[in-house]
PDB file of C-alpha atoms in Angstrom:
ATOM      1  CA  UNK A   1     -17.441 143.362   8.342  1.00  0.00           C
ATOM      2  CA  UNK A   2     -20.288 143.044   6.399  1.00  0.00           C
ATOM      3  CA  UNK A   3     -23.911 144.173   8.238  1.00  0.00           C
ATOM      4  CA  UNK A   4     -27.307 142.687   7.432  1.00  0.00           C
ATOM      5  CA  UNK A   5     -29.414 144.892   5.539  1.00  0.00           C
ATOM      6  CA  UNK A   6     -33.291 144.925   4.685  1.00  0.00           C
ATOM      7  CA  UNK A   7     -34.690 144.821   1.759  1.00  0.00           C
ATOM      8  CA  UNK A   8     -34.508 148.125   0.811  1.00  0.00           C
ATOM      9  CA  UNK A   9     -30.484 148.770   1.507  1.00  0.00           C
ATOM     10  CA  UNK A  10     -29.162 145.573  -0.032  1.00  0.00           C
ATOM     11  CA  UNK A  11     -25.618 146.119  -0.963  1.00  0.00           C
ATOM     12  CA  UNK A  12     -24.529 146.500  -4.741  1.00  0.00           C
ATOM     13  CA  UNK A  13     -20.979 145.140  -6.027  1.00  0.00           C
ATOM     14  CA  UNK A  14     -18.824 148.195  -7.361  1.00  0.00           C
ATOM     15  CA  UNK A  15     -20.298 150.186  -4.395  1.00  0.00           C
ATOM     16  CA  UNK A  16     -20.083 149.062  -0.718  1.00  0.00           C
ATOM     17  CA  UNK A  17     -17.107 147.361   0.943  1.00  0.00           C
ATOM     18  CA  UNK A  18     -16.774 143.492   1.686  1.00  0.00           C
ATOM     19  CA  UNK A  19     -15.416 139.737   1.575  1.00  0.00           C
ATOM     20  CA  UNK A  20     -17.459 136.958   0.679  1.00  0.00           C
ATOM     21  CA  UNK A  21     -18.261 134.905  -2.442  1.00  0.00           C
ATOM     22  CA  UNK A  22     -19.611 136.324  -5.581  1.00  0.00           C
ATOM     23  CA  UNK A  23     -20.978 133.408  -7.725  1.00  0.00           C
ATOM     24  CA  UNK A  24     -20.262 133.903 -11.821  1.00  0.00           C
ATOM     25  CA  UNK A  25     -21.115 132.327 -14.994  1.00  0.00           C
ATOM     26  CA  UNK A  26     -24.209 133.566 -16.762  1.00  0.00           C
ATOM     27  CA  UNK A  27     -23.431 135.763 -19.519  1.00  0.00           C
ATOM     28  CA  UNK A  28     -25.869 138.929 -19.727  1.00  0.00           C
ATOM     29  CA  UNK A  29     -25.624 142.109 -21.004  1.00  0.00           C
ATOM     30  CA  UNK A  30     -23.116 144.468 -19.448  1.00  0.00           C
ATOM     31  CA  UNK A  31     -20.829 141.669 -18.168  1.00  0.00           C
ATOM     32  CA  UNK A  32     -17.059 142.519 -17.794  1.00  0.00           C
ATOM     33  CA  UNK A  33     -14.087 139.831 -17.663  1.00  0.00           C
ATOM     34  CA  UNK A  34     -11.704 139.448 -15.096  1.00  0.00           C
ATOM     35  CA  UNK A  35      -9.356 135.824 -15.871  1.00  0.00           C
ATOM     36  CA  UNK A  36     -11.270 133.716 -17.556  1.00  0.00           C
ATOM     37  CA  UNK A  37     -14.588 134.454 -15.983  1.00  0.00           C
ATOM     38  CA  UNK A  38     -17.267 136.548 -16.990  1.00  0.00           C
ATOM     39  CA  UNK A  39     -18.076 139.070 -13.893  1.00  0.00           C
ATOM     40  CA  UNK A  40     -20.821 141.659 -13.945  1.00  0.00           C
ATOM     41  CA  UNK A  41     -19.765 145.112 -14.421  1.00  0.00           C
ATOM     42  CA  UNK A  42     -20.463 148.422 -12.453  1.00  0.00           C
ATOM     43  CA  UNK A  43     -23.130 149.499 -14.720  1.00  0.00           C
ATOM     44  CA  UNK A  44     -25.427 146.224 -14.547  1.00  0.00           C
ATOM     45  CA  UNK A  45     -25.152 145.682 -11.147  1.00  0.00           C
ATOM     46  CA  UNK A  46     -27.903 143.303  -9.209  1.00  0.00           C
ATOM     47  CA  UNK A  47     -29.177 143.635  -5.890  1.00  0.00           C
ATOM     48  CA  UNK A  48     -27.143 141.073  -3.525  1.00  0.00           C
ATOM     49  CA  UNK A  49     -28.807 139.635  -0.265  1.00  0.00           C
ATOM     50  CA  UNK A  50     -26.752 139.577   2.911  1.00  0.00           C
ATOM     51  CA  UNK A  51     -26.268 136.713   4.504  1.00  0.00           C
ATOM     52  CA  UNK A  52     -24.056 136.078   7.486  1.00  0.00           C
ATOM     53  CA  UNK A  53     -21.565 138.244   6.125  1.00  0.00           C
ATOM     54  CA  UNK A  54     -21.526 136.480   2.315  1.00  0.00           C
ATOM     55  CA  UNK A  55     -22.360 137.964  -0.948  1.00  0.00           C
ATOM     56  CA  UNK A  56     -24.021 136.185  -3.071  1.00  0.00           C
ATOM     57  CA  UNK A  57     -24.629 137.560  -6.947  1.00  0.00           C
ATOM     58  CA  UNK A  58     -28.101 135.618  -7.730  1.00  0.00           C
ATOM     59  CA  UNK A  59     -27.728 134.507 -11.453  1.00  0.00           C
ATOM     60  CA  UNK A  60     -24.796 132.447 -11.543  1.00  0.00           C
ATOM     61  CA  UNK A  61     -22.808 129.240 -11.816  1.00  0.00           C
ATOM     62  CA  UNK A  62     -19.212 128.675 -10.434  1.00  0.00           C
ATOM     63  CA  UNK A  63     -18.202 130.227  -6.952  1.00  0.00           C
ATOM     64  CA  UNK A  64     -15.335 132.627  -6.811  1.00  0.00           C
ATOM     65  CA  UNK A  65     -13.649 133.874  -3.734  1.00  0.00           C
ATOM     66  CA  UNK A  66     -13.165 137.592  -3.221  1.00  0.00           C
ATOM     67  CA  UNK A  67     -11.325 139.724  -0.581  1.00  0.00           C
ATOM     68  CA  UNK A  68     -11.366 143.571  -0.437  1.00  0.00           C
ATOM     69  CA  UNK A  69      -9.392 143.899   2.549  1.00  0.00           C
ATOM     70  CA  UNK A  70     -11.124 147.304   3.477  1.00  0.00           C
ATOM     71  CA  UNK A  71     -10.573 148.840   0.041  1.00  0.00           C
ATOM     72  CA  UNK A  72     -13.298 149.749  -2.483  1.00  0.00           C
ATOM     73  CA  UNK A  73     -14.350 147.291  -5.294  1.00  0.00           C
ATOM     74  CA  UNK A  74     -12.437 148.800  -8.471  1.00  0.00           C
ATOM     75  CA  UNK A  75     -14.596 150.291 -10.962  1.00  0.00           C
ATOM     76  CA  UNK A  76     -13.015 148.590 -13.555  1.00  0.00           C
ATOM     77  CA  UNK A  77     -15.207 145.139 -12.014  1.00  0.00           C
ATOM     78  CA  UNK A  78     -14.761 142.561  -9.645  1.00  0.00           C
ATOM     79  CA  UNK A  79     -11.275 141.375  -8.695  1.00  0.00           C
ATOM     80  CA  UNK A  80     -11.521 137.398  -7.952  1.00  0.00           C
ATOM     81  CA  UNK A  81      -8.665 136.146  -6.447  1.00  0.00           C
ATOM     82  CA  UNK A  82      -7.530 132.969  -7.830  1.00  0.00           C
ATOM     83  CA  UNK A  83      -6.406 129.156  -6.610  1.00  0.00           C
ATOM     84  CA  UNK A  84      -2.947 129.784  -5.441  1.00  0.00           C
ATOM     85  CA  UNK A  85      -0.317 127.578  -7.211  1.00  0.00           C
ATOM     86  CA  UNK A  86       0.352 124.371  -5.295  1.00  0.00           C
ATOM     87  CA  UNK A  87       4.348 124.188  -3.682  1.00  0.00           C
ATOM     88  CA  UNK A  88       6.351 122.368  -5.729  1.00  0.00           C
ATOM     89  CA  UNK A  89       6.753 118.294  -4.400  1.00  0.00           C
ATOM     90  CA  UNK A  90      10.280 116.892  -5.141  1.00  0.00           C
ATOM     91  CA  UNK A  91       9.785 114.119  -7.901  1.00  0.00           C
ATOM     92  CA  UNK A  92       6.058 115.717  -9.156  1.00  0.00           C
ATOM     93  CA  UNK A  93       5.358 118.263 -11.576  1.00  0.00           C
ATOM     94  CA  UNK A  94       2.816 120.821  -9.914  1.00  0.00           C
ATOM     95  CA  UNK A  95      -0.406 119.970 -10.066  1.00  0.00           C
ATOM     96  CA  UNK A  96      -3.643 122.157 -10.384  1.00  0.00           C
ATOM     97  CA  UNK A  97      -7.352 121.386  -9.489  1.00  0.00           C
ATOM     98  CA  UNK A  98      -9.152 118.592 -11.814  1.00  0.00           C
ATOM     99  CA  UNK A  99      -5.735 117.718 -13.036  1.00  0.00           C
ATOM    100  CA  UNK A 100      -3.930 114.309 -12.249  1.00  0.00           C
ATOM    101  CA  UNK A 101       0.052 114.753 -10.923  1.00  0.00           C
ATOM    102  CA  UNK A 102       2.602 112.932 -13.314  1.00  0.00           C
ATOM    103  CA  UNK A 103       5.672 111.713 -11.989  1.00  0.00           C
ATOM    104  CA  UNK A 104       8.915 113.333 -12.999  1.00  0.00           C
ATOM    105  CA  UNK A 105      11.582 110.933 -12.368  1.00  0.00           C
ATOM    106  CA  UNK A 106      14.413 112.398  -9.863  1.00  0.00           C
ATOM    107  CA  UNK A 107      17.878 110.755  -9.349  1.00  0.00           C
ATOM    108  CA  UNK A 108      16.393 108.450  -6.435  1.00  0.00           C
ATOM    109  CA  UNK A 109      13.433 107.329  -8.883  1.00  0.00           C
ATOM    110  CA  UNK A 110      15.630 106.444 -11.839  1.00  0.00           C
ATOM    111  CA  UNK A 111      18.318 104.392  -9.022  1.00  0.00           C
ATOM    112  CA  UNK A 112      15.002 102.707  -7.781  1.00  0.00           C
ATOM    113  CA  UNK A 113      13.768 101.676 -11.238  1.00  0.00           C
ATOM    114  CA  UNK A 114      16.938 100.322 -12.135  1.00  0.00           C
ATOM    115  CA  UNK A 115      16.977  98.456  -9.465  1.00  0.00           C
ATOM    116  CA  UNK A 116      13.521  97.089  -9.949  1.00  0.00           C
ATOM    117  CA  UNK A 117      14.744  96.010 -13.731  1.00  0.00           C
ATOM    118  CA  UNK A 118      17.777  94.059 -12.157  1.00  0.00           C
ATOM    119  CA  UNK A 119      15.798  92.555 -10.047  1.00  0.00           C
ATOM    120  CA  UNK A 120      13.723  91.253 -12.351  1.00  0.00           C
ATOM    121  CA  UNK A 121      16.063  90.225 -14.967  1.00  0.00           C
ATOM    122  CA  UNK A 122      17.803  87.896 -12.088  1.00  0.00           C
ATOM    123  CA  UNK A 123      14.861  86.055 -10.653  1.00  0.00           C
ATOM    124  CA  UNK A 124      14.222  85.392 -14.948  1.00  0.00           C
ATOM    125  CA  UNK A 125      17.610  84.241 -14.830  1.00  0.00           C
ATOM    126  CA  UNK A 126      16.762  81.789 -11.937  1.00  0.00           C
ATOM    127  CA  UNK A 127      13.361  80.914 -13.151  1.00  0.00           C
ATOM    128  CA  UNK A 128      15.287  79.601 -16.347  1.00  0.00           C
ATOM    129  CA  UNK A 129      17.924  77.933 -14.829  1.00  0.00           C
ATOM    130  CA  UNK A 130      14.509  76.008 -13.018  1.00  0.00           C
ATOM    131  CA  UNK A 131      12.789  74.956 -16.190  1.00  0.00           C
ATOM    132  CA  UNK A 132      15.958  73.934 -17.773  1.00  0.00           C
ATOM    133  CA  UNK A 133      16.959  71.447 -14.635  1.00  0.00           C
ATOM    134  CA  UNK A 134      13.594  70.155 -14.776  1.00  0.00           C
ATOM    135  CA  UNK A 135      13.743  69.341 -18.157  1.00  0.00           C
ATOM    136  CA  UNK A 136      16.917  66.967 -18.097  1.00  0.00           C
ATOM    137  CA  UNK A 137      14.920  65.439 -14.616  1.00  0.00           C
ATOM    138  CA  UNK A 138      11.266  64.876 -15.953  1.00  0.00           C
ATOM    139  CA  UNK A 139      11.751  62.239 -18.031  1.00  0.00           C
ATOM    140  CA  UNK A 140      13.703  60.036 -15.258  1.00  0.00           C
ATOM    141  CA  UNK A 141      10.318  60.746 -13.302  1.00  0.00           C
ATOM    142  CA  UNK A 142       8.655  59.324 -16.784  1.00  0.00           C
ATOM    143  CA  UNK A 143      10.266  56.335 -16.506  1.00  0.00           C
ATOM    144  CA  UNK A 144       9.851  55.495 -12.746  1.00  0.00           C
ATOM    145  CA  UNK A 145       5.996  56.447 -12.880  1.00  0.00           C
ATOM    146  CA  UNK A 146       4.106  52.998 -12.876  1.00  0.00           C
ATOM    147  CA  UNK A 147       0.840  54.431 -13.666  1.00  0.00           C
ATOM    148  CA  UNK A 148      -0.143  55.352 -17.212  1.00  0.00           C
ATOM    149  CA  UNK A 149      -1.693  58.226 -16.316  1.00  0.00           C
ATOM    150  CA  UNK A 150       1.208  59.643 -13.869  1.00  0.00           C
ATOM    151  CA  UNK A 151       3.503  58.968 -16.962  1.00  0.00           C
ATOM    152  CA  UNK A 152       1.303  60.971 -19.610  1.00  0.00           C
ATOM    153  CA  UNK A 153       1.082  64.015 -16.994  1.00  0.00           C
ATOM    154  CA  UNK A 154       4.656  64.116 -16.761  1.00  0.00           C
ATOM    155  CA  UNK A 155       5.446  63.718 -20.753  1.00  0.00           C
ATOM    156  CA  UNK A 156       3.059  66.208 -21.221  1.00  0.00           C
ATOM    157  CA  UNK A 157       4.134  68.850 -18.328  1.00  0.00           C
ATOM    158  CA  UNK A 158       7.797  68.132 -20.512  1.00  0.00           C
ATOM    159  CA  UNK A 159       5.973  69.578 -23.522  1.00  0.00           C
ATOM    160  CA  UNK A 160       4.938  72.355 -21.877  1.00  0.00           C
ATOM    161  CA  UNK A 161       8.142  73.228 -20.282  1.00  0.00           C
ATOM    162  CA  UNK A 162       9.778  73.057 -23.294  1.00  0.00           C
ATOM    163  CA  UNK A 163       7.501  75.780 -24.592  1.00  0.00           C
ATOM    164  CA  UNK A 164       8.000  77.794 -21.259  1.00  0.00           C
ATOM    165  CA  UNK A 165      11.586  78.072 -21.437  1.00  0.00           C
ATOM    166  CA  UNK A 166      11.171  79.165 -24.899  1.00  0.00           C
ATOM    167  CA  UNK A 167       8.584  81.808 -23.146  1.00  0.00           C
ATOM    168  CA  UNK A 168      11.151  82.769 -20.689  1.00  0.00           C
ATOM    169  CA  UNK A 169      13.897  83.012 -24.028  1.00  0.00           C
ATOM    170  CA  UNK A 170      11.343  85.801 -25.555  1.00  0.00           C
ATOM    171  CA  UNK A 171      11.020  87.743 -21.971  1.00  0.00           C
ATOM    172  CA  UNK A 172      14.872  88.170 -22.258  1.00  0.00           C
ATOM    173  CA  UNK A 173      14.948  89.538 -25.825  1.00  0.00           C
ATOM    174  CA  UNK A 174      12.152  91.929 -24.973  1.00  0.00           C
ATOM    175  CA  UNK A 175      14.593  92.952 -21.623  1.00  0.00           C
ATOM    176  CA  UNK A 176      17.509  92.616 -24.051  1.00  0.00           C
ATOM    177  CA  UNK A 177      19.133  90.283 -21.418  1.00  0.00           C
ATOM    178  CA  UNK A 178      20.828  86.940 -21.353  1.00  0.00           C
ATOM    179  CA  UNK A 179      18.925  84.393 -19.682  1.00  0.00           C
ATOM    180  CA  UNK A 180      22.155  82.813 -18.556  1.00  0.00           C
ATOM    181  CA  UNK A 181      24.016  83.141 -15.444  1.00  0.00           C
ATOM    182  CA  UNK A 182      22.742  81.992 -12.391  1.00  0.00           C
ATOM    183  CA  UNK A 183      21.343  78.722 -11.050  1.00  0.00           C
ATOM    184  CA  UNK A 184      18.313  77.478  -9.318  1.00  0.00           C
ATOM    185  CA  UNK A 185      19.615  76.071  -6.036  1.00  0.00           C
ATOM    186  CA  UNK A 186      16.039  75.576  -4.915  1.00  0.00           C
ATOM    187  CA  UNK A 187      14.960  73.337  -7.744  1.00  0.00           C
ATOM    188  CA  UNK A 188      18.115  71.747  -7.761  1.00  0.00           C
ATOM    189  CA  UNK A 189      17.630  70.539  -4.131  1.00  0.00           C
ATOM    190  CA  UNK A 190      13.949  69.635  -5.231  1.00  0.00           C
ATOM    191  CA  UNK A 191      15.496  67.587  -7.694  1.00  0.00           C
ATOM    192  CA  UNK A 192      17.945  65.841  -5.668  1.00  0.00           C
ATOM    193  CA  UNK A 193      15.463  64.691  -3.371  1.00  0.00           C
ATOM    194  CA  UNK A 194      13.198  63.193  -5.897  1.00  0.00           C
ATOM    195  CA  UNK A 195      16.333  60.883  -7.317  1.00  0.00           C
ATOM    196  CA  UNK A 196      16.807  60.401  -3.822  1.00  0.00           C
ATOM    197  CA  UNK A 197      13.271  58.783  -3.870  1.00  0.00           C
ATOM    198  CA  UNK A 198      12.857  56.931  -7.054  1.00  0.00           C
ATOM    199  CA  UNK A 199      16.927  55.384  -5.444  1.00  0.00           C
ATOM    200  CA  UNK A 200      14.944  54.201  -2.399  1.00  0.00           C
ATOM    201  CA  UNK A 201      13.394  50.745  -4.013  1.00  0.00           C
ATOM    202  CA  UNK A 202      10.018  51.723  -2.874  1.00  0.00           C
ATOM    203  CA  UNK A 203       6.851  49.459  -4.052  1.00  0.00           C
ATOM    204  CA  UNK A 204       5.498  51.125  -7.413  1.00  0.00           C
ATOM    205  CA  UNK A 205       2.367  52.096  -6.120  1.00  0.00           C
ATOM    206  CA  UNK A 206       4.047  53.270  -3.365  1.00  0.00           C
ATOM    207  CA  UNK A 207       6.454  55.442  -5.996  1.00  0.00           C
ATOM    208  CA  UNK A 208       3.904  56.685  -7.837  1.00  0.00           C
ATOM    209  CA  UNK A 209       2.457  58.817  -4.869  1.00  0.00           C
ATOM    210  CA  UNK A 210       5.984  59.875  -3.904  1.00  0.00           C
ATOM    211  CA  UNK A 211       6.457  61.345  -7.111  1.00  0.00           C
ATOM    212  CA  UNK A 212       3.166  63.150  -7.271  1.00  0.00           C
ATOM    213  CA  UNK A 213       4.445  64.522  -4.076  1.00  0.00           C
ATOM    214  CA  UNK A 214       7.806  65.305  -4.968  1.00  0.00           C
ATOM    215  CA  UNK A 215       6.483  67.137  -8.639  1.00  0.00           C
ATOM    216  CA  UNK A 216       3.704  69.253  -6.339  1.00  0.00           C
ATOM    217  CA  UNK A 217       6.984  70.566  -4.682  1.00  0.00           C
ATOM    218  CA  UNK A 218       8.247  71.957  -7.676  1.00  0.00           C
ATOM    219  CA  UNK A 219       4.844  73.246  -8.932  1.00  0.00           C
ATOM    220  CA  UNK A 220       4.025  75.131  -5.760  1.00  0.00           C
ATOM    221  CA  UNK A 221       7.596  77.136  -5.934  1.00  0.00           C
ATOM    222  CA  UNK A 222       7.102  77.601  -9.817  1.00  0.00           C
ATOM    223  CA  UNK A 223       3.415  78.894  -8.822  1.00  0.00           C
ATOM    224  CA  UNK A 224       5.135  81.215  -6.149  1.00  0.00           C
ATOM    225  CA  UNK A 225       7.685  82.371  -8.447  1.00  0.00           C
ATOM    226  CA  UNK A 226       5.491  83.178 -11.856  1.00  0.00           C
ATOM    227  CA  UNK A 227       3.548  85.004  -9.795  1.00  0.00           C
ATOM    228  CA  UNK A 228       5.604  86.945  -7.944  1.00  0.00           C
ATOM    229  CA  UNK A 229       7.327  87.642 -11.921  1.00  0.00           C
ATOM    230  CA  UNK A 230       3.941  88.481 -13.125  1.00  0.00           C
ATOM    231  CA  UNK A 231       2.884  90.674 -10.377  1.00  0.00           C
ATOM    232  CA  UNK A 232       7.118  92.227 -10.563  1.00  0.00           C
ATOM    233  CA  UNK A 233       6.710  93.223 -14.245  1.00  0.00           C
ATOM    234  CA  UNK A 234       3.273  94.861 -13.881  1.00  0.00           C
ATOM    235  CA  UNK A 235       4.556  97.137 -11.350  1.00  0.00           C
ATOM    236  CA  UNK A 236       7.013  98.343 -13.894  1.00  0.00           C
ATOM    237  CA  UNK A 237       4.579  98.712 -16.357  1.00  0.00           C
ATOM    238  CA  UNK A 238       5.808  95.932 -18.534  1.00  0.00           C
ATOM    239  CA  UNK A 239       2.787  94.563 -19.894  1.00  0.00           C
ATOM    240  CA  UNK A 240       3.928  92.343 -22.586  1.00  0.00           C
ATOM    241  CA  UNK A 241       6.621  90.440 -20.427  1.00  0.00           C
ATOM    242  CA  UNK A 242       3.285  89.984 -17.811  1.00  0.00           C
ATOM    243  CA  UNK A 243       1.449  88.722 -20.310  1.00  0.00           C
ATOM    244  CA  UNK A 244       3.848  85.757 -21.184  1.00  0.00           C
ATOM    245  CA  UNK A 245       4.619  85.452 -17.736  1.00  0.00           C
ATOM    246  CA  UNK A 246       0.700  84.966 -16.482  1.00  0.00           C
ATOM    247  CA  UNK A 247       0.238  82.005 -19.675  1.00  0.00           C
ATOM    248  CA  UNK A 248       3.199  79.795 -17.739  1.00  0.00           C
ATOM    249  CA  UNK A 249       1.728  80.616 -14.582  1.00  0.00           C
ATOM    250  CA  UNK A 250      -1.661  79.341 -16.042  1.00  0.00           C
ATOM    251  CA  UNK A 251      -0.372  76.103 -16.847  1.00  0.00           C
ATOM    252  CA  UNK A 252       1.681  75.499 -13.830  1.00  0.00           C
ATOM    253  CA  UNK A 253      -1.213  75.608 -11.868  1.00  0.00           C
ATOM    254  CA  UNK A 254      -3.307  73.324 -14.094  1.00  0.00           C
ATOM    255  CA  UNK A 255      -0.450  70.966 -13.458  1.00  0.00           C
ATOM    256  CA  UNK A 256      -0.823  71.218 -10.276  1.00  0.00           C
ATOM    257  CA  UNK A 257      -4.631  70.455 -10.290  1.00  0.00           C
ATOM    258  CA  UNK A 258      -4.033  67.609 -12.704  1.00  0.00           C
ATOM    259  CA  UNK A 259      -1.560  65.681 -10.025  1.00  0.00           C
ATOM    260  CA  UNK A 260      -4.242  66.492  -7.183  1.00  0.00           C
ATOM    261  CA  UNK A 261      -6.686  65.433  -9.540  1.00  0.00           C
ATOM    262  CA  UNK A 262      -4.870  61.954  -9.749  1.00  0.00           C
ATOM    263  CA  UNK A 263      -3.833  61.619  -6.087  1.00  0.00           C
ATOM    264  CA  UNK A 264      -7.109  61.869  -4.765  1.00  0.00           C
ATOM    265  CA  UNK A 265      -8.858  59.845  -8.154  1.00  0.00           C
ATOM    266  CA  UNK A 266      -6.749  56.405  -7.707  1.00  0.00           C
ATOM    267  CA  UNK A 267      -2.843  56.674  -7.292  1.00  0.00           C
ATOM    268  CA  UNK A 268      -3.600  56.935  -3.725  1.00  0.00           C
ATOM    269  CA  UNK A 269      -5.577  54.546  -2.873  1.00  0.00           C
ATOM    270  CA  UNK A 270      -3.470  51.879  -5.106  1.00  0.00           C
ATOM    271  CA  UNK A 271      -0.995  52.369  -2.772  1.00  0.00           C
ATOM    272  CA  UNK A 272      -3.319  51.829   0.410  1.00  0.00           C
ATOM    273  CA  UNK A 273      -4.531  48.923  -0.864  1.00  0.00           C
ATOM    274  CA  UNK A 274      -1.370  47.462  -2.119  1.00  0.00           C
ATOM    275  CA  UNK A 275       0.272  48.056   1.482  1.00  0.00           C
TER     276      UNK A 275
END
């Protein structure tokens, strides 16, 4: 171990035995390299101070750890023992200090990403098979809507879902899937129900706010389900598929404020007053 010294008997590197840190950098005449590191050689050394058992080389930058394990400093300069390399992680390439891991796909990885993809490509599938059933049952909803404005909403929420499945069409050529396949059971129920309604002889009025009602339905699970797309294809860093995916998801939910937005301005209270 390392004793304290005065003044007058401070230790010099290359000379007296120890372990501590020996701080490097500054480039001066008589300067050896060890690594990558300039270290002061035997010749130029400079007086060190003791300090609880660390050595500390004055004129310096970056710390270096040294250990002499009882053996004398080489003349040859100052051996600085280096950052051990990290254990290898199964599924990361070894990573050293300042530098970010990257992933190196195993087996597992490559079965999980798959997976992901499929996953993805079948919820499309059943997103289409959504827009496509509400297309062939919007303009029924047209036609039973007494109020002007319910019937413009739902024309022009048809326009827009014309362009979304057309959306959805360019998501499956970028997957290079069909968008074929499977079937919306949810929207089809949704669907079912609302014929069920405008079949019930209600009073206009009265129809008017059941079909608000009955479209919010299908809004709030297309919200839920663009989203959940979105949010899907991000995670597998497919940003141009997001991107399409967040502009449907835009307009569903200005739908959806639209049909509040006539609810609470007049269809509503039509029907109060009419009852």
């Amino acid at each position: 171990m390392l004793q304290h010294h005065g003044a007058s008997d401070v230790p010099r590197i290359g000379n007296d035995e120890a372990a501590g840190l020996v701080e490097v950098g500054k480039s001066s005449a008589g300067l050896g390299m060890v690594g990558h590191h300039r270290v002061p050689s035997r010749a130029t050394d400079q007086p060190l101070q003791a300090d609880e058992d660390r050595v500390r080389f004055r004129s310096s930058v970056a710390l270096l750890p040294i250990g002499i394990n009882g053996n004398r400093i080489p003349d040859e300069g100052i051996l600085a023992l280096r950052e051990p390399p990290p254990v290898p992680v199964e599924g990361q390439w070894p990573s050293y200090s300042g530098h970010r891991q990257h992933q190196h796909p195993t087996g597992k990885a490559l079965m999980s990403e798959q997976a992901l993809k499929e996953l993805l490509i079948k919820e499309l599938q059943d997103t289409y098979s959504s827009e496509t059933q509400i297309i062939e049952a919007l303009p029924a909803m047209v036609e039973a809507a007494s109020s002007p404005q319910l019937k413009q909403a739902f024309e022009t929420h048809l326009r827009e879902t014309d362009g979304q499945v057309k959306r959805l069409e360019q998501i499956f050529q970028i997957l290079r899937a069909e968008p074929g396949g499977n079937t919306c059971e949810a929207t089809q129920g949704l669907i079912e129900e609302t014929e069920e309604i405008i079949d019930e002889g209600l009073p206009a009025e009265v129809l008017d706010v059941a079909l608000i009602m009955a479209a919010q339905k299908v809004e709030h699970y297309e919200i839920a389900s663009y989203g959940s797309l979105r949010t899907l294809a991000e995670t597998c860093g497919m940003t141009d598929v997001a991107r399409l995916l967040e502009q449907t998801l835009e307009e569903e939910k200005a739908t959806d404020q639209k049909l509040n937005q006539l609810a609470e301005g007049d269809i509503n209270m039509r029907a109060f007053r009419a009852a």
